[in-house]
Amino acid sequence: MKKFVFKFQSVLDHKKHIEEKLKDELSELNNKLKNQEQLLDLLRCRLLESQCNWLDDNSENSNAGTAMWYQQYFLDLQIRINQEEELRKRIQEVVEVKRGEYIEAQKERMTIEKIEHKEQREYLYNVERAEQQMIDQTAAIGFIRQHRN
């Protein structure tokens, strides 16, 4: 009997390719999100360290120029933190969209694989049935030959 051939194999291969591509894109976006979060942590630490330094400097020598410089630096850092936080939120939204696309691609692939497994089970059932029929026919022919003589 001929070998099992899944008629939608090219579709399944295409769906697997799409899923793999989405998986890679999602991984890349997750890395980008992780890097953005690390940058935010670094900026927040820098702001805290600067504030501690300002408190130390402020207690030793009160200079209006230094105080204004620190205040402007704090403001600039806070603005940068806010901008980076907005960027992190946008990246997070893109990650969620891409994750949804990836999950949908997985579902589509799994649906086609279920069809493949069903067709393969039917094929194996038909092969077993054909083999059993051949065995039955061989046994029947042998039985007829024995009883003819």
N, CA, C and O of each residue as an XYZ file, in Angstrom:
596
protein
N       0.848     -1.178      0.000
C       0.000      0.000      0.000
C       0.896      1.245      0.000
O       2.017      1.221      0.509
N       0.385      2.311     -0.573
C       1.188      3.522     -0.693
C       1.367      4.224      0.655
O       0.588      4.038      1.590
N       2.399      5.019      0.714
C       2.783      5.748      1.926
C       1.782      6.862      2.218
O       1.177      7.424      1.304
N       1.613      7.179      3.524
C       0.696      8.248      3.926
C       1.238      9.592      3.472
O       2.405      9.913      3.696
N       0.373     10.379      2.827
C       0.715     11.725      2.386
C      -0.396     12.654      2.880
O      -1.572     12.469      2.567
N       0.007     13.645      3.651
C      -0.950     14.622      4.163
C      -1.175     15.674      3.100
O      -0.231     16.323      2.651
N      -2.421     15.845      2.697
C      -2.709     16.742      1.578
C      -2.507     18.219      1.910
O      -2.386     19.045      1.005
N      -2.470     18.559      3.208
C      -2.254     19.950      3.611
C      -0.857     20.164      4.196
O      -0.654     21.082      4.991
N       0.102     19.328      3.810
C       1.454     19.424      4.365
C       2.095     20.779      4.076
O       2.780     21.339      4.932
N       1.874     21.303      2.873
C       2.477     22.601      2.540
C       1.861     23.712      3.396
O       2.558     24.646      3.793
N       0.572     23.616      3.679
C      -0.083     24.601      4.546
C       0.474     24.494      5.954
O       0.756     25.508      6.594
N       0.635     23.266      6.440
C       1.190     23.041      7.773
C       2.618     23.588      7.867
O       2.976     24.239      8.849
N       3.413     23.323      6.860
C       4.785     23.848      6.853
C       4.790     25.374      6.874
O       5.601     25.990      7.564
N       3.885     25.973      6.117
C       3.788     27.438      6.083
C       3.375     27.978      7.457
O       3.931     28.969      7.930
N       2.411     27.331      8.089
C       1.957     27.767      9.414
C       3.082     27.630     10.440
O       3.241     28.489     11.308
N       3.858     26.558     10.341
C       5.003     26.385     11.243
C       6.027     27.497     11.032
O       6.597     28.020     11.990
N       6.253     27.850      9.778
C       7.209     28.922      9.460
C       6.733     30.253     10.040
O       7.514     30.988     10.643
N       5.462     30.553      9.855
C       4.898     31.797     10.400
C       5.017     31.810     11.917
O       5.404     32.819     12.507
N       4.682     30.688     12.545
C       4.763     30.605     14.004
C       6.197     30.809     14.495
O       6.421     31.507     15.484
N       7.145     30.215     13.822
C       8.556     30.364     14.204
C       9.010     31.815     14.051
O       9.739     32.339     14.893
N       8.574     32.450     12.978
C       8.919     33.853     12.743
C       8.336     34.734     13.847
O       9.022     35.613     14.369
N       7.083     34.502     14.198
C       6.447     35.281     15.272
C       7.125     35.019     16.615
O       7.267     35.926     17.436
N       7.537     33.787     16.827
C       8.240     33.448     18.069
C       9.555     34.230     18.162
O       9.895     34.762     19.219
N      10.286     34.294     17.053
C      11.544     35.048     17.032
C      11.303     36.537     17.270
O      12.033     37.181     18.024
N      10.261     37.081     16.615
C       9.942     38.497     16.800
C       9.544     38.787     18.244
O       9.940     39.804     18.813
N       8.757     37.885     18.831
C       8.341     38.058     20.222
C       9.543     37.997     21.152
O       9.633     38.773     22.104
N      10.449     37.099     20.890
C      11.665     36.993     21.698
C      12.488     38.279     21.592
O      13.001     38.779     22.593
N      12.608     38.798     20.393
C      13.359     40.045     20.183
C      12.698     41.208     20.931
O      13.377     42.023     21.556
N      11.372     41.272     20.858
C      10.655     42.339     21.563
C      10.785     42.191     23.081
O      10.916     43.186     23.794
N      10.750     40.954     23.572
C      10.926     40.736     25.013
C      12.316     41.166     25.467
O      12.473     41.726     26.553
N      13.321     40.906     24.639
C      14.678     41.373     24.965
C      14.743     42.899     24.978
O      15.388     43.499     25.838
N      14.070     43.507     24.019
C      14.035     44.973     23.957
C      13.346     45.531     25.202
O      13.794     46.529     25.768
N      12.265     44.891     25.623
C      11.548     45.316     26.824
C      12.421     45.152     28.067
O      12.442     46.020     28.940
N      13.128     44.051     28.139
C      14.026     43.804     29.276
C      15.116     44.873     29.330
O      15.420     45.398     30.401
N      15.699     45.193     28.184
C      16.737     46.234     28.133
C      16.177     47.589     28.550
O      16.840     48.359     29.245
N      14.954     47.870     28.120
C      14.322     49.143     28.492
C      14.089     49.204     30.003
O      14.291     50.248     30.624
N      13.669     48.096     30.585
C      13.451     48.064     32.034
C      14.767     48.220     32.793
O      14.807     48.863     33.842
N      15.840     47.635     32.268
C      17.155     47.794     32.892
C      17.605     49.254     32.821
O      18.167     49.780     33.782
N      17.356     49.908     31.681
C      17.700     51.319     31.544
C      16.920     52.163     32.544
O      17.478     53.067     33.166
N      15.640     51.874     32.697
C      14.825     52.597     33.674
C      15.358     52.400     35.094
O      15.435     53.350     35.873
N      15.722     51.166     35.420
C      16.287     50.906     36.750
C      17.572     51.695     36.954
O      17.799     52.265     38.021
N      18.403     51.721     35.930
C      19.659     52.469     36.010
C      19.399     53.968     36.218
O      20.048     54.604     37.048
N      18.456     54.518     35.467
C      18.145     55.944     35.612
C      17.572     56.256     36.999
O      17.897     57.282     37.596
N      16.731     55.376     37.492
C      16.150     55.591     38.825
C      17.233     55.520     39.906
O      17.232     56.307     40.852
N      18.147     54.575     39.752
C      19.262     54.483     40.712
C      20.135     55.737     40.645
O      20.567     56.269     41.668
N      20.381     56.190     39.427
C      21.196     57.393     39.256
C      20.522     58.597     39.926
O      21.192     59.422     40.547
N      19.197     58.689     39.795
C      18.466     59.784     40.425
C      18.575     59.694     41.954
O      18.813     60.699     42.623
N      18.403     58.502     42.492
C      18.503     58.333     43.949
C      19.908     58.645     44.458
O      20.080     59.308     45.481
N      20.914     58.153     43.723
C      22.298     58.434     44.118
C      22.574     59.942     44.079
O      23.216     60.487     44.977
N      22.093     60.592     43.051
C      22.306     62.038     42.924
C      21.612     62.792     44.051
O      22.155     63.758     44.589
N      20.429     62.354     44.400
C      19.715     63.004     45.496
C      20.460     62.808     46.815
O      20.537     63.727     47.630
N      21.009     61.610     47.024
C      21.804     61.366     48.241
C      23.062     62.228     48.241
O      23.423     62.805     49.267
N      23.725     62.317     47.096
C      24.912     63.159     46.979
C      24.581     64.625     47.258
O      25.340     65.326     47.926
N      23.454     65.073     46.744
C      23.033     66.458     46.963
C      22.784     66.714     48.444
O      23.158     67.761     48.972
N      22.150     65.753     49.109
C      21.913     65.915     50.549
C      23.236     65.991     51.308
O      23.376     66.794     52.230
N      24.211     65.155     50.921
C      25.525     65.189     51.563
C      26.231     66.515     51.281
O      26.765     67.145     52.194
N      26.229     66.934     50.013
C      26.866     68.200     49.634
C      26.147     69.384     50.269
O      26.789     70.344     50.694
N      24.848     69.325     50.333
C      24.045     70.419     50.857
C      24.315     70.642     52.337
O      24.273     71.776     52.815
N      24.593     69.568     53.061
C      24.855     69.724     54.497
C      26.245     70.318     54.741
O      26.453     71.017     55.732
N      27.203     70.042     53.835
C      28.570     70.526     54.033
C      28.723     71.981     53.594
O      29.270     72.793     54.340
N      28.259     72.313     52.426
C      28.392     73.701     51.953
C      27.139     74.067     51.160
O      26.861     73.486     50.111
N      26.408     75.013     51.666
C      25.169     75.463     51.029
C      25.510     76.507     49.983
O      25.826     77.649     50.318
N      25.448     76.130     48.751
C      25.732     77.028     47.646
C      24.486     77.044     46.761
O      23.996     75.993     46.347
N      23.988     78.224     46.480
C      22.764     78.357     45.684
C      22.978     77.825     44.267
O      22.080     77.213     43.688
N      24.161     78.056     43.713
C      24.462     77.584     42.360
C      24.458     76.065     42.287
O      23.918     75.477     41.350
N      25.066     75.438     43.287
C      25.108     73.980     43.328
C      23.694     73.425     43.511
O      23.320     72.442     42.871
N      22.924     74.049     44.374
C      21.556     73.601     44.617
C      20.728     73.704     43.341
O      19.953     72.799     43.034
N      20.882     74.795     42.596
C      20.139     74.961     41.348
C      20.586     73.926     40.314
O      19.776     73.372     39.571
N      21.917     73.679     40.288
C      22.424     72.678     39.346
C      21.824     71.311     39.650
O      21.366     70.616     38.743
N      21.826     70.925     40.925
C      21.249     69.635     41.317
C      19.753     69.580     40.983
O      19.269     68.570     40.472
N      19.035     70.644     41.266
C      17.597     70.666     40.994
C      17.331     70.507     39.492
O      16.426     69.778     39.088
N      18.128     71.194     38.677
C      17.961     71.057     37.223
C      18.320     69.634     36.771
O      17.648     69.057     35.915
N      19.376     69.083     37.354
C      19.779     67.724     37.016
C      18.681     66.740     37.407
O      18.371     65.829     36.639
N      18.092     66.909     38.586
C      17.001     66.039     39.031
C      15.820     66.137     38.069
O      15.213     65.129     37.707
N      15.506     67.356     37.665
C      14.396     67.579     36.747
C      14.673     66.906     35.404
O      13.801     66.241     34.844
N      15.894     67.083     34.891
C      16.269     66.456     33.617
C      16.201     64.928     33.712
O      15.704     64.264     32.802
N      16.698     64.387     34.805
C      16.639     62.931     34.993
C      15.190     62.452     35.083
O      14.843     61.424     34.502
N      14.360     63.173     35.792
C      12.958     62.769     35.922
C      12.242     62.822     34.570
O      11.418     61.960     34.263
N      12.560     63.827     33.773
C      11.981     63.920     32.422
C      12.432     62.725     31.587
O      11.631     62.101     30.891
N      13.706     62.422     31.667
C      14.233     61.261     30.913
C      13.592     59.971     31.393
O      13.259     59.111     30.577
N      13.412     59.819     32.695
C      12.759     58.618     33.242
C      11.328     58.519     32.713
O      10.881     57.441     32.321
N      10.617     59.638     32.703
C       9.241     59.640     32.194
C       9.191     59.260     30.714
O       8.316     58.505     30.291
N      10.142     59.790     29.925
C      10.186     59.457     28.501
C      10.476     57.971     28.298
O       9.844     57.311     27.473
N      11.434     57.457     29.056
C      11.791     56.045     28.930
C      10.649     55.148     29.421
O      10.451     54.052     28.895
N       9.915     55.602     30.409
C       8.761     54.845     30.904
C       7.672     54.782     29.828
O       7.044     53.740     29.638
N       7.454     55.887     29.133
C       6.485     55.890     28.031
C       6.924     54.936     26.926
O       6.105     54.206     26.367
N       8.203     54.944     26.617
C       8.734     54.025     25.614
C       8.549     52.584     26.066
O       8.197     51.722     25.260
N       8.781     52.314     27.344
C       8.591     50.967     27.883
C       7.133     50.526     27.747
O       6.855     49.373     27.415
N       6.210     51.445     28.003
C       4.786     51.125     27.872
C       4.426     50.790     26.423
O       3.665     49.857     26.165
N       4.976     51.557     25.485
C       4.708     51.293     24.063
C       5.274     49.943     23.655
O       4.629     49.186     22.929
N       6.475     49.642     24.118
C       7.079     48.343     23.810
C       6.236     47.228     24.417
O       6.022     46.196     23.779
N       5.756     47.425     25.640
C       4.917     46.423     26.304
C       3.638     46.166     25.501
O       3.204     45.022     25.368
N       3.041     47.230     24.970
C       1.838     47.077     24.147
C       2.133     46.278     22.885
O       1.342     45.422     22.490
N       3.267     46.555     22.254
C       3.653     45.822     21.044
C       3.898     44.352     21.388
O       3.535     43.460     20.622
N       4.513     44.110     22.539
C       4.762     42.734     22.978
C       3.432     41.995     23.155
O       3.305     40.844     22.737
N       2.456     42.636     23.763
C       1.160     42.002     23.981
C       0.469     41.682     22.651
O      -0.117     40.611     22.494
N       0.540     42.609     21.704
C      -0.051     42.361     20.386
C       0.655     41.185     19.710
O       0.007     40.290     19.166
N       1.978     41.198     19.750
C       2.756     40.131     19.111
C       2.501     38.789     19.794
O       2.448     37.754     19.128
N       2.343     38.800     21.115
C       2.040     37.572     21.852
C       0.679     37.014     21.396
O       0.521     35.804     21.234
N      -0.287     37.900     21.194
C      -1.593     37.461     20.691
C      -1.491     36.844     19.306
O      -2.117     35.822     19.025
N      -0.699     37.470     18.442
C      -0.492     36.928     17.100
C       0.179     35.558     17.165
O      -0.183     34.647     16.421
N       1.156     35.418     18.056
C       1.866     34.151     18.211
C       0.917     33.056     18.711
O       0.949     31.931     18.214
N       0.086     33.383     19.682
C      -0.863     32.407     20.216
C      -1.854     31.993     19.127
O      -2.204     30.819     19.016
N      -2.295     32.946     18.339
C      -3.224     32.634     17.244
C      -2.550     31.730     16.212
O      -3.171     30.796     15.703
N      -1.296     32.003     15.907
C      -0.555     31.162     14.955
C      -0.393     29.745     15.509
O      -0.490     28.772     14.761
N      -0.149     29.626     16.810
C      -0.055     28.306     17.433
C      -1.369     27.544     17.295
O      -1.376     26.355     16.975
N      -2.470     28.229     17.537
C      -3.785     27.587     17.431
C      -4.032     27.085     16.011
O      -4.515     25.970     15.812
N      -3.696     27.921     15.022
C      -3.888     27.525     13.624
C      -3.040     26.301     13.287
O      -3.520     25.367     12.646
N      -1.787     26.308     13.717
C      -0.905     25.162     13.447
C      -1.433     23.915     14.125
O      -1.457     22.841     13.523
N      -1.858     24.046     15.375
C      -2.344     22.891     16.109
C      -3.620     22.326     15.484
O      -3.828     21.112     15.492
N      -4.467     23.191     14.947
C      -5.683     22.728     14.272
C      -5.321     21.889     13.053
O      -5.895     20.822     12.836
N      -4.382     22.366     12.269
C      -3.967     21.619     11.082
C      -3.276     20.315     11.487
O      -3.458     19.291     10.827
N      -2.485     20.341     12.564
C      -1.838     19.112     13.030
C      -2.879     18.097     13.510
O      -2.697     16.894     13.324
N      -3.961     18.566     14.122
C      -5.032     17.648     14.533
C      -5.664     16.985     13.314
O      -5.970     15.793     13.330
N      -5.853     17.772     12.262
C      -6.395     17.208     11.020
C      -5.431     16.155     10.475
O      -5.852     15.088     10.027
N      -4.139     16.466     10.517
C      -3.131     15.520     10.031
C      -3.174     14.225     10.832
O      -3.164     13.135     10.261
N      -3.222     14.347     12.162
C      -3.253     13.143     13.005
C      -4.526     12.333     12.762
O      -4.491     11.103     12.771
N      -5.631     13.008     12.549
C      -6.890     12.310     12.276
C      -6.785     11.547     10.958
O      -7.158     10.377     10.876
N      -6.277     12.217      9.934
C      -6.125     11.559      8.634
C      -5.122     10.409      8.710
O      -5.297      9.384      8.052
N      -4.074     10.581      9.514
C      -3.084      9.515      9.656
C      -3.697      8.310     10.371
O      -3.426      7.169      9.998
N      -4.515      8.550     11.389
C      -5.198      7.442     12.080
C      -6.145      6.713     11.123
O      -6.211      5.484     11.122
N      -6.881      7.485     10.303
C      -7.774      6.882      9.317
C      -6.981      6.047      8.309
O      -7.395      4.951      7.933
N      -5.850      6.574      7.884
C      -5.001      5.847      6.941
C      -4.526      4.535      7.554
O      -4.596      3.486      6.915
N      -4.037      4.594      8.805
C      -3.564      3.382      9.464
C      -4.705      2.377      9.678
O      -4.513      1.168      9.548
N      -5.872      2.886     10.003
C      -7.034      2.013     10.168
C      -7.347      1.308      8.854
O      -7.611      0.106      8.836
N      -7.316      2.058      7.755
C      -7.592      1.466      6.438
C      -6.515      0.464      6.038
O      -6.821     -0.559      5.427
N      -5.265      0.747      6.375
C      -4.174     -0.194      6.084
C      -4.384     -1.485      6.868
O      -4.268     -2.577      6.312
N      -4.691     -1.363      8.146
C      -4.930     -2.553      8.973
C      -6.127     -3.341      8.453
O      -6.115     -4.572      8.430
N      -7.144     -2.625      8.045
C      -8.345     -3.280      7.518
C      -8.030     -4.036      6.230
O      -8.487     -5.161      6.029
N      -7.243     -3.402      5.361
C      -6.861     -4.050      4.101
C      -5.998     -5.280      4.372
O      -6.167     -6.319      3.734
N      -5.070     -5.155      5.325
C      -4.231     -6.296      5.690
C      -5.081     -7.427      6.258
O      -4.860     -8.595      5.941
N      -6.042     -7.082      7.090
C      -6.913     -8.105      7.677
C      -7.751     -8.789      6.599
O      -7.981     -9.997      6.659
N      -8.206     -8.016      5.616
C      -8.968     -8.604      4.521
C      -8.109     -9.570      3.721
O      -8.571    -10.640      3.323
N      -6.831     -9.183      3.483
C      -5.929    -10.084      2.761
C      -5.695    -11.362      3.550
O      -5.675    -12.455      2.983
N      -5.517    -11.224      4.858
C      -5.321    -12.406      5.710
C      -6.570    -13.281      5.666
O      -6.473    -14.501      5.537
N      -7.740    -12.660      5.772
C      -8.993    -13.414      5.727
C      -9.166    -14.123      4.397
O      -9.589    -15.278      4.358
N      -8.839    -13.435      3.297
C      -8.955    -14.054      1.982
C      -7.988    -15.224      1.848
O      -8.345    -16.280      1.326
N      -6.763    -15.025      2.324
C      -5.769    -16.109      2.267
C      -6.243    -17.302      3.088
O      -6.116    -18.447      2.656
N      -6.780    -17.037      4.254
C      -7.282    -18.116      5.103
C      -8.478    -18.802      4.450
O      -8.606    -20.024      4.526
N      -9.340    -18.046      3.820
C     -10.518    -18.620      3.157
C     -10.097    -19.490      1.985
O     -10.632    -20.581      1.790
N      -9.139    -19.007      1.207
C      -8.646    -19.801      0.072
C      -8.014    -21.088      0.572
O      -8.239    -22.155      0.000
N      -7.235    -20.997      1.623
C      -6.620    -22.201      2.202
C      -7.675    -23.166      2.726
O      -7.531    -24.378      2.570
N      -8.718    -22.655      3.338
C      -9.784    -23.491      3.878
C     -10.530    -24.197      2.748
O     -10.874    -25.374      2.851
N     -10.775    -23.445      1.657
C     -11.487    -24.032      0.504
C     -10.628    -25.111     -0.125
O     -11.153    -26.159     -0.498
N      -9.349    -24.899     -0.254
C      -8.447    -25.910     -0.853
C      -8.409    -27.182     -0.001
O      -8.378    -28.293     -0.531
N      -8.412    -27.014      1.286
C      -8.380    -28.194      2.183
C      -9.666    -29.007      2.067
O      -9.628    -30.237      2.073
N     -10.776    -28.339      1.964
C     -12.063    -29.039      1.946
C     -12.459    -29.518      0.561
O     -13.414    -30.285      0.440
N     -11.778    -29.105     -0.470
C     -12.022    -29.586     -1.810
C     -11.463    -30.965     -2.012
O     -12.056    -31.787     -2.710
N     -10.378    -31.215     -1.433
C      -9.689    -32.500     -1.622
C     -10.259    -33.552     -0.783
O      -9.795    -34.691     -0.821
